[in-house]
Amino acid sequence: MPRVVSLFLPGWPIDRLRRALGASAPPPDRRLVLVGRDGPRRIVTAVSRPAEQAGLRVGMPLTKAHALLPDILTMPADPAADAAALARLSLWALQHYAPIVAPDPPDGLVIDTTGADHLHGGEERMLTGLVNRLAASGIAARAAVADSWGAAHAVARFLADPVRVVPPGAASKTVSPLPLLGLRIPPETVAGLHVLGFAGIGDVLAVPRAPLVLRFGALLGRRLDQLQGIVSEPVDPLRDPELVTVRKVFGEPIGAPETITRYTVALVQDLCLALEKRGLGARRLDLVFHRVDASLQAIRVGTARAVREEKRLVRLLCDRIETIDPGFGIEIMDLTATLAEPLVLQQAVSSLVEEERADLAGLVDVIANRIGARRLYRIAPVESDVPERSVQRIAPLAPDSGATWQGDWPRPARLLARPEPVEVVALLPDHPPAFFTWRGLRRRVKRADGPERIFGEWWKRDAELAAVRDYFQVEDEAGERFWLFRSGDEAEAANGAGRWFLHGIFA
């Protein structure tokens, strides 16, 4: 079942204008409007949130806006720059999120994420990450995912806060209470439906279609069918001419997996030749299938480093062919290097006596494309005395920084995300536990070593001046070893209350 994301930019194009102006941009709390022309009239084409709260609306004559708010700041609208910026934002989303992305003017994007959400940890995490990354760049956004473009468009604009995942098959029920503007129909049609007593989308869905189409035209019926998924609404994907792309057009539609695999191999060969001419290697490939019913299917794969090796790229793509539904046939296949980097060839072995080093890039690529690149990482040391701050996640093939953990005291193989409280029987002040209870299981300590005293990083925060932990390595009767600590120092009440925690488990 297709899944479509609608990204709504409520502050567009004013957010775009502020980013372009930089430090000279008007403050966000200023009543700002953009002014364009409708024939001989000057009208408001965009309003800031303070201006909207004061009663200004898009489409209002500028003379009326000045009459309501004489102190408003006006700036000329630039539709061409807005469209170009929206196209650049679409290209960014194409490179980072899904192979099928298109602008949804005047204030949004549409992204077909079918089969790509697992690479980002699921739909909700994908939407949250998308909205947060835009917010960090000063662009307000709301996003929704549903079975159809129409449903996602309506939910993103009237229900998402800031994200909303519509479960499969629940589009009609979710959009029923939403306003008629969510149907993407002209304002005059909305006004006519209000005159007839229709208040929301559900009211229109509940009545026979023919009288409405006869009165308001075929667009209303088509929008209702597209919203419910009865009629497909393919996304025309954005393609940058700078991207390396190869295409195969078939005289007769194909559908057999063996045939798709054969042409995939041929496209990869052509793409590698094109990349070689530019001195590039692929980091992300999108294989888009154009079906005869005008719908699109896509495969996205990525690599840990720039690659131009045909065999590896073919394997990554062919592993995902089983997810493609050819329908009544595929008439076009497009293969695009959505993300490419300069590729410098390196000699694997420089002499007859030098041992060849194992290359894990192929294994990393296979695993990352199955479970998602964000879920594949390795641990690297960080210079910190606090145990939970002494590790960081880095890319699987990231170069070694040369940093190491201090070897004076061994550290557990598994460090818990958060220390978990335990009940302990121990002599104070410096004796290890005799018994401890963790997750409902009482354990008797057979051997122990410690204490190792660790202080907080007082040079970073004053609150850590009194932070003290005494760590013990303990082994129970079953031979399992744990890392416990006592918080604070019982000799000085200012340093803590003497509670015990389990922080790690040794292999």
Coordinates of C-alpha atoms in Angstrom, one line a residue:
M1 CA 0.0 0.0 0.0
P2 CA 1.4 3.4 -0.9
R3 CA 2.4 5.9 1.8
V4 CA 2.6 9.6 1.1
V5 CA 4.0 12.4 3.2
S6 CA 2.7 15.9 2.9
L7 CA 5.0 18.6 4.3
F8 CA 3.3 21.9 5.1
L9 CA 5.3 25.1 5.6
P10 CA 2.9 27.5 7.3
G11 CA 5.4 30.4 7.3
W12 CA 6.4 30.1 3.7
P13 CA 7.4 32.3 1.9
I14 CA 8.2 34.6 4.8
D15 CA 10.5 32.1 6.4
R16 CA 12.3 31.8 3.0
L17 CA 12.6 35.6 2.9
R18 CA 14.0 35.9 6.4
R19 CA 16.6 33.2 5.6
A20 CA 17.6 35.1 2.4
L21 CA 17.9 38.4 4.2
G22 CA 19.9 37.0 7.2
A23 CA 20.8 39.5 9.9
S24 CA 18.9 42.3 8.1
A25 CA 15.6 40.4 8.2
P26 CA 12.7 41.9 10.2
P27 CA 12.2 40.3 13.6
P28 CA 9.6 37.5 13.8
D29 CA 7.3 39.5 16.0
R30 CA 6.9 42.3 13.3
R31 CA 3.7 42.6 11.3
L32 CA 5.0 41.8 7.9
V33 CA 3.1 41.2 4.6
L34 CA 4.3 40.4 1.1
V35 CA 2.6 42.3 -1.7
G36 CA 2.0 41.2 -5.3
R37 CA -0.3 42.2 -8.1
D38 CA -3.6 40.8 -9.3
G39 CA -4.0 42.8 -12.5
P40 CA -4.0 46.5 -11.6
R41 CA -4.6 45.8 -7.9
R42 CA -1.9 45.3 -5.3
I43 CA -2.9 42.5 -2.9
V44 CA -1.4 40.7 0.1
T45 CA 0.2 37.4 -1.0
A46 CA 1.6 36.3 2.4
V47 CA 1.3 37.4 6.0
S48 CA 3.4 36.8 9.1
R49 CA 1.8 35.3 12.1
P50 CA 1.4 38.6 14.1
A51 CA -0.2 40.2 11.0
E52 CA -2.6 37.2 10.7
Q53 CA -3.5 37.5 14.3
A54 CA -4.3 41.1 13.8
G55 CA -6.8 40.3 11.1
L56 CA -4.9 40.4 7.8
R57 CA -5.5 37.7 5.2
V58 CA -3.9 36.5 2.0
G59 CA -5.8 38.0 -1.0
M60 CA -6.8 41.2 0.8
P61 CA -6.2 44.5 -1.1
L62 CA -3.2 46.3 0.2
T63 CA -5.3 49.5 0.8
K64 CA -7.6 47.6 3.2
A65 CA -4.6 46.1 5.0
H66 CA -3.2 49.6 5.5
A67 CA -6.5 50.8 6.8
L68 CA -6.6 48.0 9.4
L69 CA -3.0 48.2 10.4
P70 CA -1.2 51.5 9.3
D71 CA 2.1 50.3 10.8
I72 CA 2.5 47.1 8.8
L73 CA 5.8 46.4 7.1
T74 CA 5.4 45.6 3.4
M75 CA 7.9 43.9 1.1
P76 CA 7.5 42.9 -2.6
A77 CA 6.6 39.3 -3.3
D78 CA 9.0 37.3 -5.5
P79 CA 7.1 34.2 -6.7
A80 CA 10.0 33.0 -8.9
A81 CA 12.4 33.0 -5.9
D82 CA 9.8 31.3 -3.8
A83 CA 9.4 28.5 -6.4
A84 CA 13.2 28.1 -6.8
A85 CA 13.6 27.8 -3.0
L86 CA 10.8 25.3 -2.8
A87 CA 12.6 23.3 -5.6
R88 CA 15.9 23.4 -3.7
L89 CA 14.1 22.2 -0.5
S90 CA 12.6 19.4 -2.6
L91 CA 16.0 18.4 -3.8
W92 CA 17.3 18.3 -0.2
A93 CA 14.4 16.0 0.8
L94 CA 15.1 13.8 -2.3
Q95 CA 18.7 13.4 -1.2
H96 CA 17.9 12.6 2.5
Y97 CA 14.5 11.0 2.7
A98 CA 12.9 9.3 -0.3
P99 CA 13.4 8.8 -4.0
I100 CA 10.0 10.4 -5.1
V101 CA 9.7 14.1 -4.0
A102 CA 8.0 17.0 -5.7
P103 CA 7.1 20.6 -4.7
D104 CA 3.5 21.1 -3.7
P105 CA 3.1 24.9 -4.3
P106 CA 2.7 27.3 -2.9
D107 CA 3.7 26.1 0.6
G108 CA 4.6 22.5 0.8
L109 CA 6.2 19.3 -0.5
V110 CA 4.8 15.8 -1.3
I111 CA 7.0 12.8 -0.6
D112 CA 6.2 9.2 -1.6
T113 CA 8.0 7.3 1.2
T114 CA 6.7 3.8 0.3
G115 CA 9.4 1.4 1.3
A116 CA 11.8 4.1 2.5
D117 CA 10.6 4.8 6.1
H118 CA 12.4 1.8 7.6
L119 CA 15.7 3.5 6.7
H120 CA 14.8 6.3 9.1
G121 CA 13.4 4.2 12.0
G122 CA 9.8 4.2 11.1
E123 CA 7.2 6.8 9.9
E124 CA 6.9 8.8 13.1
R125 CA 10.6 9.1 13.7
M126 CA 11.1 10.0 10.0
L127 CA 8.5 12.8 10.2
T128 CA 9.8 14.1 13.6
G129 CA 13.4 14.2 12.2
L130 CA 12.2 16.0 9.1
V131 CA 10.3 18.7 11.0
N132 CA 13.1 19.1 13.6
R133 CA 15.8 19.6 10.9
L134 CA 13.7 22.3 9.2
A135 CA 13.0 24.0 12.5
A136 CA 16.8 24.1 13.2
S137 CA 17.1 26.0 9.9
G138 CA 14.4 28.5 10.9
I139 CA 11.6 27.0 8.8
A140 CA 8.4 26.1 10.5
A141 CA 6.9 22.9 9.3
R142 CA 4.1 20.3 9.9
A143 CA 4.0 16.9 8.3
A144 CA 1.6 14.0 7.9
V145 CA 1.7 10.6 6.3
A146 CA -1.3 8.7 4.9
D147 CA -2.4 6.3 2.1
S148 CA -3.0 9.1 -0.3
W149 CA -1.7 12.6 -1.2
G150 CA -5.1 14.2 -0.6
A151 CA -5.5 12.7 2.9
A152 CA -1.9 13.6 3.9
H153 CA -2.3 17.1 2.5
A154 CA -5.5 17.8 4.6
V155 CA -4.1 16.2 7.8
A156 CA -0.8 18.2 7.6
R157 CA -2.6 21.5 7.3
F158 CA -5.4 21.0 9.8
L159 CA -4.5 18.1 12.2
A160 CA -0.7 17.6 12.5
D161 CA 0.9 19.1 15.6
P162 CA 3.5 19.0 14.3
V163 CA 3.4 15.5 12.9
R164 CA 0.6 13.0 12.4
V165 CA 0.7 9.4 11.2
V166 CA -2.6 8.2 9.7
P167 CA -2.9 4.4 10.0
P168 CA -3.3 2.5 6.8
G169 CA -7.0 2.3 5.8
A170 CA -8.0 5.1 8.2
A171 CA -7.8 8.1 5.8
S172 CA -11.5 8.7 5.3
K173 CA -12.3 8.5 9.0
T174 CA -9.4 10.8 9.9
V175 CA -10.2 13.6 7.4
S176 CA -14.0 13.6 7.9
P177 CA -14.0 16.3 10.6
L178 CA -11.6 18.6 8.7
P179 CA -12.6 21.8 6.8
L180 CA -13.5 21.7 3.1
L181 CA -10.3 23.7 2.3
G182 CA -8.5 20.4 2.9
L183 CA -9.9 19.1 -0.4
R184 CA -7.6 21.3 -2.5
I185 CA -10.6 22.8 -4.4
P186 CA -11.0 26.5 -5.5
P187 CA -12.3 29.0 -2.8
E188 CA -15.4 29.6 -4.8
T189 CA -16.3 25.9 -4.7
V190 CA -15.8 25.9 -0.9
A191 CA -18.0 29.0 -0.6
G192 CA -20.7 27.3 -2.7
L193 CA -20.6 24.1 -0.5
H194 CA -20.9 26.2 2.6
V195 CA -24.0 27.9 1.2
L196 CA -25.5 24.4 0.7
G197 CA -24.8 23.6 4.4
F198 CA -21.7 21.4 4.0
A199 CA -19.3 22.2 6.9
G200 CA -16.6 19.5 6.6
I201 CA -15.1 16.9 4.4
G202 CA -17.2 14.1 6.0
D203 CA -20.4 15.9 5.0
V204 CA -19.4 15.8 1.4
L205 CA -18.3 12.2 1.5
A206 CA -21.7 11.1 3.0
V207 CA -23.9 12.4 0.1
P208 CA -24.3 11.1 -3.5
R209 CA -21.5 12.3 -5.8
A210 CA -23.4 13.0 -9.0
P211 CA -25.4 16.1 -8.0
L212 CA -22.2 17.7 -6.5
V213 CA -20.2 17.0 -9.7
L214 CA -23.0 18.3 -11.9
R215 CA -23.1 21.6 -9.9
F216 CA -19.4 22.2 -9.1
G217 CA -17.6 20.3 -11.8
A218 CA -15.5 17.2 -12.1
L219 CA -12.6 18.5 -10.0
L220 CA -14.6 18.0 -6.7
G221 CA -15.4 14.4 -7.5
R222 CA -11.8 13.7 -8.5
R223 CA -10.4 15.2 -5.3
L224 CA -12.8 13.1 -3.2
D225 CA -11.7 9.9 -5.1
Q226 CA -8.0 10.8 -4.8
L227 CA -8.4 11.5 -1.0
Q228 CA -9.9 8.0 -0.5
G229 CA -7.4 6.3 -2.8
I230 CA -10.0 5.2 -5.3
V231 CA -8.2 7.1 -8.0
S232 CA -4.4 7.2 -8.0
E233 CA -2.6 10.5 -7.9
P234 CA 1.0 9.9 -9.0
V235 CA 3.8 12.2 -7.8
D236 CA 5.8 13.7 -10.6
P237 CA 9.3 13.4 -9.1
L238 CA 11.7 16.3 -9.1
R239 CA 14.9 15.6 -11.0
D240 CA 17.9 17.9 -11.0
P241 CA 19.8 18.0 -14.3
E242 CA 23.1 17.9 -12.3
L243 CA 22.3 14.4 -11.0
V244 CA 23.7 11.5 -12.8
T245 CA 20.8 9.6 -14.3
V246 CA 20.3 6.7 -16.8
R247 CA 17.0 5.6 -18.2
K248 CA 15.6 2.5 -20.1
V249 CA 12.3 2.8 -22.0
F250 CA 10.6 -0.4 -23.0
G251 CA 8.7 -1.0 -26.2
E252 CA 6.5 -3.6 -24.3
P253 CA 5.9 -3.4 -20.6
I254 CA 7.9 -5.8 -18.4
G255 CA 7.0 -7.5 -15.1
A256 CA 9.0 -10.7 -14.5
P257 CA 11.6 -10.3 -11.7
E258 CA 14.2 -12.0 -13.9
T259 CA 13.6 -9.3 -16.6
I260 CA 13.7 -6.5 -14.1
T261 CA 17.0 -7.9 -12.7
R262 CA 18.6 -8.1 -16.1
Y263 CA 17.8 -4.5 -17.0
T264 CA 18.9 -3.4 -13.5
V265 CA 22.3 -4.8 -14.2
A266 CA 22.4 -3.0 -17.5
L267 CA 21.4 0.3 -15.9
V268 CA 24.1 0.0 -13.2
Q269 CA 26.7 -0.6 -15.8
D270 CA 25.6 2.6 -17.7
L271 CA 25.5 4.6 -14.5
C272 CA 29.0 3.5 -13.4
L273 CA 30.3 4.6 -16.8
A274 CA 28.7 8.0 -16.4
L275 CA 30.0 8.3 -12.8
E276 CA 33.5 7.4 -14.0
K277 CA 33.5 10.2 -16.6
R278 CA 32.8 12.7 -13.8
G279 CA 35.2 11.1 -11.3
L280 CA 32.4 10.4 -8.9
G281 CA 31.2 7.5 -6.8
A282 CA 27.6 6.8 -5.7
R283 CA 26.5 7.1 -2.0
R284 CA 22.8 6.8 -2.7
L285 CA 21.0 5.2 -5.6
D286 CA 17.3 5.5 -6.6
L287 CA 15.7 3.1 -9.0
V288 CA 12.3 4.3 -10.0
F289 CA 9.8 2.2 -12.0
H290 CA 7.1 3.9 -14.1
R291 CA 4.1 1.6 -14.4
V292 CA 1.6 1.6 -17.2
D293 CA -1.1 2.9 -14.8
A294 CA 1.0 6.1 -14.3
S295 CA 2.0 5.2 -10.8
L296 CA 5.5 4.9 -9.5
Q297 CA 7.4 2.3 -7.5
A298 CA 10.9 2.9 -6.2
I299 CA 13.9 1.3 -4.6
R300 CA 16.5 3.3 -2.5
V301 CA 19.8 2.0 -1.4
G302 CA 22.8 3.7 0.2
T303 CA 26.5 3.0 0.7
A304 CA 28.8 3.8 3.6
R305 CA 31.3 5.4 1.3
A306 CA 31.5 6.4 -2.4
V307 CA 31.3 3.3 -4.6
R308 CA 31.6 2.7 -8.3
E309 CA 31.7 -1.1 -8.1
E310 CA 29.1 -2.7 -10.3
K311 CA 28.8 -6.0 -8.5
R312 CA 28.1 -4.4 -5.1
L313 CA 25.6 -1.9 -6.4
V314 CA 23.7 -4.6 -8.4
R315 CA 23.5 -6.8 -5.3
L316 CA 22.1 -3.9 -3.1
L317 CA 19.4 -3.1 -5.7
C318 CA 18.5 -6.7 -6.5
D319 CA 18.0 -7.5 -2.8
R320 CA 15.1 -5.1 -2.9
I321 CA 13.4 -6.0 -6.2
E322 CA 11.0 -8.4 -4.4
T323 CA 9.4 -5.3 -2.8
I324 CA 8.3 -4.0 -6.3
D325 CA 4.8 -4.6 -7.5
P326 CA 4.9 -4.3 -11.3
G327 CA 1.1 -4.2 -11.6
F328 CA 0.1 -4.4 -15.3
G329 CA 3.7 -3.8 -16.3
I330 CA 6.7 -1.4 -16.1
E331 CA 7.4 0.8 -19.1
I332 CA 10.3 3.0 -17.9
M333 CA 13.1 2.4 -15.4
D334 CA 15.2 5.3 -14.1
L335 CA 18.4 4.9 -12.1
T336 CA 19.8 8.0 -10.4
A337 CA 22.8 8.7 -8.2
T338 CA 20.9 11.0 -5.9
L339 CA 24.0 11.5 -3.7
A340 CA 27.5 11.2 -5.3
E341 CA 30.9 12.2 -4.1
P342 CA 34.4 12.4 -5.6
L343 CA 36.0 8.9 -5.8
V344 CA 39.7 8.5 -5.4
L345 CA 40.9 5.0 -6.3
Q346 CA 43.3 3.4 -3.8
Q347 CA 45.6 0.5 -4.2
A348 CA 44.5 -2.4 -2.0
V349 CA 47.9 -4.1 -1.6
S350 CA 51.2 -2.2 -2.2
S351 CA 53.7 -5.1 -2.1
L352 CA 53.8 -8.8 -2.4
V353 CA 54.4 -9.2 1.4
E354 CA 51.8 -6.8 2.6
E355 CA 48.6 -8.5 3.9
E356 CA 45.3 -7.5 2.4
R357 CA 43.1 -5.8 4.9
A358 CA 39.5 -6.9 5.2
D359 CA 37.0 -4.5 3.6
L360 CA 33.8 -4.5 5.6
A361 CA 32.1 -1.9 3.4
G362 CA 30.1 -4.5 1.5
L363 CA 28.7 -6.1 4.7
V364 CA 27.9 -2.7 6.2
D365 CA 26.0 -1.7 3.1
V366 CA 23.9 -4.9 3.1
I367 CA 23.0 -4.6 6.8
A368 CA 22.3 -0.8 6.6
N369 CA 19.9 -1.2 3.7
R370 CA 17.9 -3.8 5.6
I371 CA 17.6 -2.3 9.0
G372 CA 18.4 1.4 8.3
A373 CA 21.7 3.2 8.4
R374 CA 20.7 5.2 11.5
R375 CA 20.5 1.9 13.5
L376 CA 24.0 0.7 12.5
Y377 CA 26.9 2.3 14.3
R378 CA 30.0 1.6 16.4
I379 CA 31.1 2.9 19.7
A380 CA 34.1 5.3 20.0
P381 CA 35.7 6.8 23.1
V382 CA 35.2 10.3 24.3
E383 CA 37.5 12.1 26.7
S384 CA 35.3 12.3 29.9
D385 CA 35.5 11.0 33.5
V386 CA 31.8 10.4 33.7
P387 CA 31.2 6.9 32.3
E388 CA 27.9 7.6 30.4
R389 CA 29.6 10.6 28.7
S390 CA 32.8 8.7 27.7
V391 CA 31.2 6.9 24.6
Q392 CA 29.7 8.2 21.4
R393 CA 28.1 6.6 18.3
I394 CA 29.9 7.0 15.1
A395 CA 29.4 5.7 11.5
P396 CA 30.5 2.0 11.1
L397 CA 33.4 2.9 8.7
A398 CA 34.4 6.2 10.3
P399 CA 38.2 6.6 10.6
D400 CA 39.7 6.0 14.0
S401 CA 40.5 9.1 15.9
G402 CA 43.2 7.5 18.0
A403 CA 41.5 8.2 21.3
T404 CA 41.3 5.3 23.8
W405 CA 39.7 4.7 27.1
Q406 CA 41.9 4.8 30.2
G407 CA 43.0 1.3 31.2
D408 CA 43.6 1.7 34.9
W409 CA 40.2 0.2 35.7
P410 CA 38.2 -2.2 33.4
R411 CA 34.9 -1.0 32.1
P412 CA 31.8 -3.2 31.5
A413 CA 31.0 -4.5 28.0
R414 CA 27.4 -3.2 28.3
L415 CA 26.8 0.2 29.8
L416 CA 23.1 0.8 30.7
A417 CA 21.5 3.8 29.1
R418 CA 20.5 5.0 32.6
P419 CA 21.8 3.7 35.9
E420 CA 19.0 1.5 37.5
P421 CA 18.4 1.7 41.2
V422 CA 19.1 -1.5 43.3
E423 CA 18.6 -2.5 46.9
V424 CA 21.9 -3.3 48.6
V425 CA 23.0 -4.7 51.9
A426 CA 26.6 -3.4 52.6
L427 CA 28.8 -2.2 55.3
L428 CA 29.9 1.4 55.2
P429 CA 31.8 3.5 54.3
D430 CA 34.0 1.5 51.8
H431 CA 32.8 -2.1 51.9
P432 CA 31.3 -3.6 48.7
P433 CA 27.7 -5.0 48.8
A434 CA 27.0 -8.4 50.4
F435 CA 23.7 -8.7 48.6
F436 CA 21.9 -6.7 46.0
T437 CA 18.4 -6.9 44.4
W438 CA 18.0 -5.9 40.7
R439 CA 14.8 -6.2 38.7
G440 CA 13.2 -8.3 41.4
L441 CA 16.1 -10.9 41.7
R442 CA 18.2 -11.1 44.8
R443 CA 21.9 -11.8 44.2
R444 CA 24.6 -12.7 46.7
V445 CA 28.0 -11.2 46.0
K446 CA 30.8 -13.7 46.0
R447 CA 33.7 -11.5 44.9
A448 CA 34.1 -7.7 44.6
D449 CA 36.7 -5.1 43.8
G450 CA 36.7 -1.4 44.6
P451 CA 35.9 1.3 45.3
E452 CA 36.8 3.4 42.4
R453 CA 35.9 7.0 43.1
I454 CA 34.7 9.2 40.2
F455 CA 33.9 12.8 40.6
G456 CA 31.6 15.0 38.5
E457 CA 33.0 17.3 35.8
W458 CA 33.0 20.3 38.1
W459 CA 34.8 22.4 35.5
K460 CA 31.8 22.2 33.2
R461 CA 28.9 22.8 35.6
D462 CA 28.8 24.1 39.2
A463 CA 26.1 21.5 40.0
E464 CA 28.7 18.7 39.7
L465 CA 31.0 20.1 42.4
A466 CA 29.4 17.7 44.9
A467 CA 28.8 14.8 42.6
V468 CA 30.6 11.7 43.8
R469 CA 30.3 8.0 42.8
D470 CA 32.0 5.0 44.3
Y471 CA 32.1 2.1 41.8
F472 CA 32.5 -1.6 42.6
Q473 CA 33.0 -4.6 40.4
V474 CA 31.0 -7.5 41.8
E475 CA 30.5 -11.1 40.9
D476 CA 27.5 -13.2 42.1
E477 CA 27.4 -16.9 42.8
A478 CA 26.4 -17.7 39.2
G479 CA 29.6 -16.0 37.9
E480 CA 27.9 -13.0 36.5
R481 CA 29.7 -9.7 37.0
F482 CA 28.2 -6.3 37.4
W483 CA 29.2 -2.7 37.9
L484 CA 27.6 -1.0 40.9
F485 CA 28.0 2.4 42.4
R486 CA 27.0 4.2 45.5
S487 CA 25.9 7.8 44.9
G488 CA 27.5 10.4 47.1
D489 CA 29.6 10.1 50.3
E490 CA 27.9 9.1 53.5
A491 CA 30.5 10.9 55.5
E492 CA 29.3 14.2 54.0
A493 CA 25.6 14.7 53.6
A494 CA 26.2 17.5 51.0
N495 CA 27.6 14.9 48.5
G496 CA 24.6 12.7 48.3
A497 CA 22.2 10.3 50.0
G498 CA 24.1 7.1 49.5
R499 CA 21.7 5.4 47.1
W500 CA 23.0 2.4 45.0
F501 CA 22.7 1.9 41.3
L502 CA 23.6 -0.7 38.7
H503 CA 25.4 0.9 35.7
G504 CA 26.9 -1.9 33.6
I505 CA 27.3 -5.6 33.0
F506 CA 30.6 -7.3 32.2
A507 CA 30.9 -9.9 29.5

